[in-house]
mmCIF file of C-alpha atoms in Angstrom:
data_model
loop_
_atom_site.group_PDB
_atom_site.id
_atom_site.type_symbol
_atom_site.label_atom_id
_atom_site.label_comp_id
_atom_site.label_asym_id
_atom_site.label_seq_id
_atom_site.Cartn_x
_atom_site.Cartn_y
_atom_site.Cartn_z
ATOM 1 C CA MET A 15 -50.228 -101.002 12.077
ATOM 2 C CA GLN A 16 -50.994 -104.250 13.891
ATOM 3 C CA ARG A 17 -48.582 -107.107 13.327
ATOM 4 C CA GLY A 18 -48.244 -110.695 14.473
ATOM 5 C CA PRO A 19 -51.247 -112.451 16.047
ATOM 6 C CA LEU A 20 -53.245 -109.197 16.238
ATOM 7 C CA ALA A 21 -52.888 -108.299 12.564
ATOM 8 C CA GLY A 22 -56.336 -107.784 11.053
ATOM 9 C CA ARG A 23 -58.082 -109.145 14.131
ATOM 10 C CA GLU A 24 -61.812 -108.436 14.217
ATOM 11 C CA TYR A 25 -64.046 -107.778 17.218
ATOM 12 C CA TRP A 26 -67.710 -108.727 17.077
ATOM 13 C CA TYR A 27 -70.252 -106.994 19.295
ATOM 14 C CA CYS A 28 -73.496 -108.461 20.634
ATOM 15 C CA PRO A 29 -76.140 -105.750 21.098
ATOM 16 C CA ASN A 30 -78.188 -108.034 23.375
ATOM 17 C CA CYS A 31 -75.628 -108.854 26.048
ATOM 18 C CA GLN A 32 -72.880 -106.299 25.235
ATOM 19 C CA LEU A 33 -70.198 -108.966 24.907
ATOM 20 C CA ILE A 34 -67.385 -108.222 22.466
ATOM 21 C CA HIS A 35 -65.588 -111.294 21.157
ATOM 22 C CA VAL A 36 -62.983 -112.288 18.611
ATOM 23 C CA PRO A 37 -64.110 -114.624 15.782
ATOM 24 C CA GLN A 38 -62.806 -118.182 15.696
ATOM 25 C CA ARG A 39 -60.465 -117.663 12.741
ATOM 26 C CA PHE A 40 -58.339 -115.208 14.726
ATOM 27 C CA LEU A 41 -57.799 -117.469 17.745
ATOM 28 C CA LEU A 42 -54.418 -118.948 18.643
ATOM 29 C CA ASP A 43 -53.961 -122.686 18.683
ATOM 30 C CA ALA A 44 -53.436 -124.428 22.022
ATOM 31 C CA VAL A 45 -49.643 -124.589 21.683
ATOM 32 C CA ALA A 46 -49.274 -120.874 20.970
ATOM 33 C CA GLU A 47 -51.754 -119.974 23.687
ATOM 34 C CA LYS A 48 -50.010 -122.041 26.364
ATOM 35 C CA ALA A 49 -46.631 -120.604 25.350
ATOM 36 C CA ILE A 50 -47.928 -117.173 26.331
ATOM 37 C CA TYR A 51 -49.375 -118.444 29.609
ATOM 38 C CA ASP A 52 -46.041 -120.078 30.427
ATOM 39 C CA LEU A 53 -44.508 -116.589 30.504
ATOM 40 C CA HIS A 54 -46.759 -115.494 33.373
ATOM 41 C CA GLU A 55 -45.043 -115.201 36.729
ATOM 42 C CA ASN A 56 -47.558 -115.470 39.558
ATOM 43 C CA ASN A 57 -45.388 -115.720 42.630
ATOM 44 C CA PRO A 58 -47.251 -116.879 45.766
ATOM 45 C CA GLY A 59 -44.846 -114.820 47.861
ATOM 46 C CA ASP A 60 -45.494 -111.604 45.944
ATOM 47 C CA PRO A 61 -47.595 -109.273 48.144
ATOM 48 C CA GLY A 62 -48.597 -107.248 45.097
ATOM 49 C CA TYR A 63 -50.079 -110.293 43.391
ATOM 50 C CA ARG A 64 -51.866 -111.298 46.578
ATOM 51 C CA ALA A 65 -53.311 -107.791 46.851
ATOM 52 C CA PHE A 66 -54.510 -108.097 43.260
ATOM 53 C CA LEU A 67 -56.277 -111.403 44.007
ATOM 54 C CA SER A 68 -57.717 -109.935 47.195
ATOM 55 C CA ARG A 69 -60.044 -107.795 45.115
ATOM 56 C CA LEU A 70 -62.057 -111.001 44.671
ATOM 57 C CA PHE A 71 -60.840 -113.023 47.645
ATOM 58 C CA THR A 72 -61.844 -110.480 50.305
ATOM 59 C CA PRO A 73 -65.512 -109.914 49.392
ATOM 60 C CA LEU A 74 -66.186 -113.536 48.487
ATOM 61 C CA SER A 75 -64.532 -115.074 51.539
ATOM 62 C CA ALA A 76 -66.656 -112.798 53.745
ATOM 63 C CA LEU A 77 -69.790 -114.419 52.299
ATOM 64 C CA LEU A 78 -68.788 -118.042 52.835
ATOM 65 C CA PRO A 79 -70.457 -120.111 55.547
ATOM 66 C CA ALA A 80 -68.330 -122.361 57.701
ATOM 67 C CA GLY A 81 -67.284 -125.610 56.073
ATOM 68 C CA SER A 82 -67.430 -124.288 52.518
ATOM 69 C CA GLN A 83 -65.557 -126.069 49.757
ATOM 70 C CA GLY A 84 -64.711 -124.377 46.479
ATOM 71 C CA LEU A 85 -63.078 -124.601 43.085
ATOM 72 C CA ASP A 86 -60.494 -122.279 41.556
ATOM 73 C CA PHE A 87 -61.317 -122.555 37.842
ATOM 74 C CA GLY A 88 -58.412 -121.629 35.574
ATOM 75 C CA CYS A 89 -55.941 -121.632 38.445
ATOM 76 C CA GLY A 90 -52.820 -121.490 36.262
ATOM 77 C CA PRO A 91 -49.502 -123.155 37.100
ATOM 78 C CA THR A 92 -49.352 -121.524 40.543
ATOM 79 C CA PRO A 93 -52.776 -121.608 42.249
ATOM 80 C CA VAL A 94 -52.191 -118.751 44.653
ATOM 81 C CA LEU A 95 -55.881 -117.938 45.152
ATOM 82 C CA ALA A 96 -56.683 -121.494 46.198
ATOM 83 C CA GLU A 97 -53.802 -121.299 48.668
ATOM 84 C CA MET A 98 -55.192 -118.046 50.094
ATOM 85 C CA PHE A 99 -58.478 -119.809 50.829
ATOM 86 C CA ARG A 100 -56.672 -122.746 52.418
ATOM 87 C CA GLU A 101 -54.764 -120.327 54.644
ATOM 88 C CA ILE A 102 -58.061 -119.232 56.222
ATOM 89 C CA GLY A 103 -59.255 -122.822 56.608
ATOM 90 C CA VAL A 104 -61.445 -122.989 53.498
ATOM 91 C CA ARG A 105 -60.999 -126.021 51.263
ATOM 92 C CA CYS A 106 -60.432 -125.103 47.623
ATOM 93 C CA THR A 107 -59.543 -127.484 44.832
ATOM 94 C CA THR A 108 -58.278 -126.428 41.395
ATOM 95 C CA PHE A 109 -58.806 -126.932 37.685
ATOM 96 C CA ASP A 110 -56.935 -125.624 34.675
ATOM 97 C CA ILE A 111 -57.136 -126.897 31.118
ATOM 98 C CA TYR A 112 -53.354 -126.629 30.710
ATOM 99 C CA TYR A 113 -51.881 -126.966 34.192
ATOM 100 C CA ASP A 114 -54.315 -128.986 36.298
ATOM 101 C CA ASN A 115 -56.639 -130.763 33.897
ATOM 102 C CA GLU A 116 -58.673 -133.109 36.085
ATOM 103 C CA PRO A 117 -62.125 -133.326 34.422
ATOM 104 C CA THR A 118 -63.676 -135.166 37.370
ATOM 105 C CA ARG A 119 -63.427 -131.934 39.354
ATOM 106 C CA LEU A 120 -65.941 -130.405 36.929
ATOM 107 C CA GLN A 121 -68.382 -133.211 37.704
ATOM 108 C CA GLN A 122 -68.685 -132.254 41.371
ATOM 109 C CA GLN A 123 -70.605 -129.485 43.102
ATOM 110 C CA TYR A 124 -69.150 -126.723 45.229
ATOM 111 C CA ASP A 125 -70.179 -124.007 47.649
ATOM 112 C CA PHE A 126 -68.210 -121.484 45.617
ATOM 113 C CA ILE A 127 -66.250 -121.137 42.398
ATOM 114 C CA VAL A 128 -63.662 -118.454 41.711
ATOM 115 C CA SER A 129 -62.179 -117.566 38.353
ATOM 116 C CA THR A 130 -59.629 -114.769 38.095
ATOM 117 C CA GLU A 131 -58.450 -113.386 34.758
ATOM 118 C CA VAL A 132 -59.860 -116.410 32.919
ATOM 119 C CA VAL A 133 -63.143 -115.578 31.180
ATOM 120 C CA GLU A 134 -61.478 -113.157 28.770
ATOM 121 C CA HIS A 135 -59.629 -116.177 27.324
ATOM 122 C CA LEU A 136 -62.718 -118.311 26.630
ATOM 123 C CA ALA A 137 -63.628 -119.200 23.049
ATOM 124 C CA THR A 138 -67.025 -120.534 24.171
ATOM 125 C CA PRO A 139 -67.990 -118.480 27.254
ATOM 126 C CA ALA A 140 -71.670 -119.532 27.258
ATOM 127 C CA LYS A 141 -70.723 -123.214 27.267
ATOM 128 C CA VAL A 142 -68.235 -122.745 30.105
ATOM 129 C CA PHE A 143 -70.677 -120.610 32.115
ATOM 130 C CA ASN A 144 -73.298 -123.354 31.854
ATOM 131 C CA GLN A 145 -70.695 -125.932 32.856
ATOM 132 C CA LEU A 146 -69.738 -123.956 35.946
ATOM 133 C CA LEU A 147 -73.347 -123.318 36.948
ATOM 134 C CA ALA A 148 -73.861 -127.088 36.991
ATOM 135 C CA CYS A 149 -71.013 -127.266 39.517
ATOM 136 C CA LEU A 150 -72.734 -124.914 41.968
ATOM 137 C CA LYS A 151 -74.789 -126.130 44.894
ATOM 138 C CA PRO A 152 -78.027 -124.272 45.685
ATOM 139 C CA ASN A 153 -77.212 -120.856 47.166
ATOM 140 C CA ALA A 154 -73.568 -121.212 46.083
ATOM 141 C CA LEU A 155 -71.378 -118.321 44.926
ATOM 142 C CA MET A 156 -69.374 -117.722 41.778
ATOM 143 C CA GLY A 157 -66.819 -114.923 41.743
ATOM 144 C CA ILE A 158 -65.318 -113.687 38.487
ATOM 145 C CA MET A 159 -62.493 -111.231 37.950
ATOM 146 C CA THR A 160 -61.979 -109.722 34.509
ATOM 147 C CA GLN A 161 -61.524 -106.175 33.299
ATOM 148 C CA ARG A 162 -64.721 -104.631 31.907
ATOM 149 C CA TRP A 163 -65.090 -102.351 28.917
ATOM 150 C CA ASP A 164 -67.414 -99.370 29.245
ATOM 151 C CA SER A 165 -67.547 -97.587 25.870
ATOM 152 C CA ILE A 166 -66.737 -98.425 22.280
ATOM 153 C CA GLU A 167 -64.488 -95.388 21.964
ATOM 154 C CA ARG A 168 -62.411 -96.425 24.985
ATOM 155 C CA PHE A 169 -62.386 -100.012 23.784
ATOM 156 C CA LYS A 170 -60.648 -98.936 20.586
ATOM 157 C CA GLN A 171 -57.746 -97.588 22.669
ATOM 158 C CA TRP A 172 -57.836 -100.256 25.389
ATOM 159 C CA THR A 173 -54.501 -102.004 25.902
ATOM 160 C CA TYR A 174 -56.272 -104.991 27.504
ATOM 161 C CA ARG A 175 -57.454 -106.096 24.064
ATOM 162 C CA ASN A 176 -53.874 -106.206 22.760
ATOM 163 C CA ASP A 177 -53.109 -109.516 24.451
ATOM 164 C CA PRO A 178 -53.651 -112.135 21.714
ATOM 165 C CA THR A 179 -55.088 -114.559 24.274
ATOM 166 C CA HIS A 180 -57.780 -112.045 25.295
ATOM 167 C CA ILE A 181 -60.733 -112.891 23.071
ATOM 168 C CA CYS A 182 -63.851 -112.096 25.172
ATOM 169 C CA PHE A 183 -64.553 -108.682 26.642
ATOM 170 C CA PHE A 184 -67.324 -108.247 29.171
ATOM 171 C CA HIS A 185 -69.404 -105.170 29.921
ATOM 172 C CA GLU A 186 -71.205 -104.614 33.214
ATOM 173 C CA GLN A 187 -74.424 -105.228 31.297
ATOM 174 C CA THR A 188 -73.088 -108.591 30.102
ATOM 175 C CA PHE A 189 -73.055 -109.816 33.678
ATOM 176 C CA GLN A 190 -76.504 -108.329 34.303
ATOM 177 C CA TRP A 191 -77.762 -110.197 31.227
ATOM 178 C CA LEU A 192 -76.273 -113.464 32.516
ATOM 179 C CA ALA A 193 -77.830 -112.965 35.946
ATOM 180 C CA GLN A 194 -81.251 -112.396 34.436
ATOM 181 C CA LYS A 195 -80.978 -115.291 31.989
ATOM 182 C CA PHE A 196 -79.942 -117.826 34.618
ATOM 183 C CA GLY A 197 -81.895 -116.476 37.597
ATOM 184 C CA LEU A 198 -78.842 -115.463 39.609
ATOM 185 C CA GLN A 199 -78.301 -112.727 42.136
ATOM 186 C CA LEU A 200 -75.494 -110.408 41.087
ATOM 187 C CA THR A 201 -73.249 -108.033 42.980
ATOM 188 C CA ILE A 202 -70.947 -105.835 40.896
ATOM 189 C CA TYR A 203 -67.786 -104.557 42.557
ATOM 190 C CA PRO A 204 -65.495 -101.788 41.319
ATOM 191 C CA ARG A 205 -63.015 -102.284 38.520
ATOM 192 C CA ASP A 206 -63.129 -105.968 37.640
ATOM 193 C CA VAL A 207 -65.013 -108.171 40.108
ATOM 194 C CA VAL A 208 -68.536 -109.613 40.090
ATOM 195 C CA ILE A 209 -70.109 -112.222 42.362
ATOM 196 C CA PHE A 210 -73.094 -114.327 41.325
ATOM 197 C CA GLN A 211 -75.209 -116.299 43.757
ATOM 198 C CA GLN A 212 -77.146 -119.377 42.748
ATOM 199 C CA SER A 213 -80.795 -119.437 43.795
ATOM 200 C CA ILE A 214 -81.873 -121.618 46.708
ATOM 201 C CA SER A 215 -83.811 -123.841 44.344
ATOM 202 C CA GLY A 216 -80.764 -124.236 42.085
#
């Protein structure tokens, strides 16, 4: 029997884009949500955590032209991924609604945006996706890392959904739907990484 913040929680499924999301009435308030995030320990000196981030960092950094400048969206209290880009000479600024809330950074345009383990926390993913697309220069890249569900039966047993801050669950077809809707090129990588590319015309 589910207890606490997961008790009675519902999951709604969109047959068009394959997104599964949690209805508004089951969402945590900002204080409770941040309290959970404050428990995360993302140590910049932890080689295991760096290897985890490298699943996105490695393929995306290989695609960047010289002089690129990016944004780590949802960087958390310790923006390790942004630091990894800086270590290879790539400028990368940060934004996080709780830990680095500088709205002016979402009014600029970038050559790339990265977002690791963030989109599953979004109450309004379409709004945020549109906001991030507006921050991309023509031909820019957007890399997203989030675990993907692949079948309803597995979803029912999936431990990833047991985090009360996880409220949006993406399928591979969700990203394909987004690419088609917004005219983006899409590359899907194993496990949990996708990279979109903005069209030349923007």
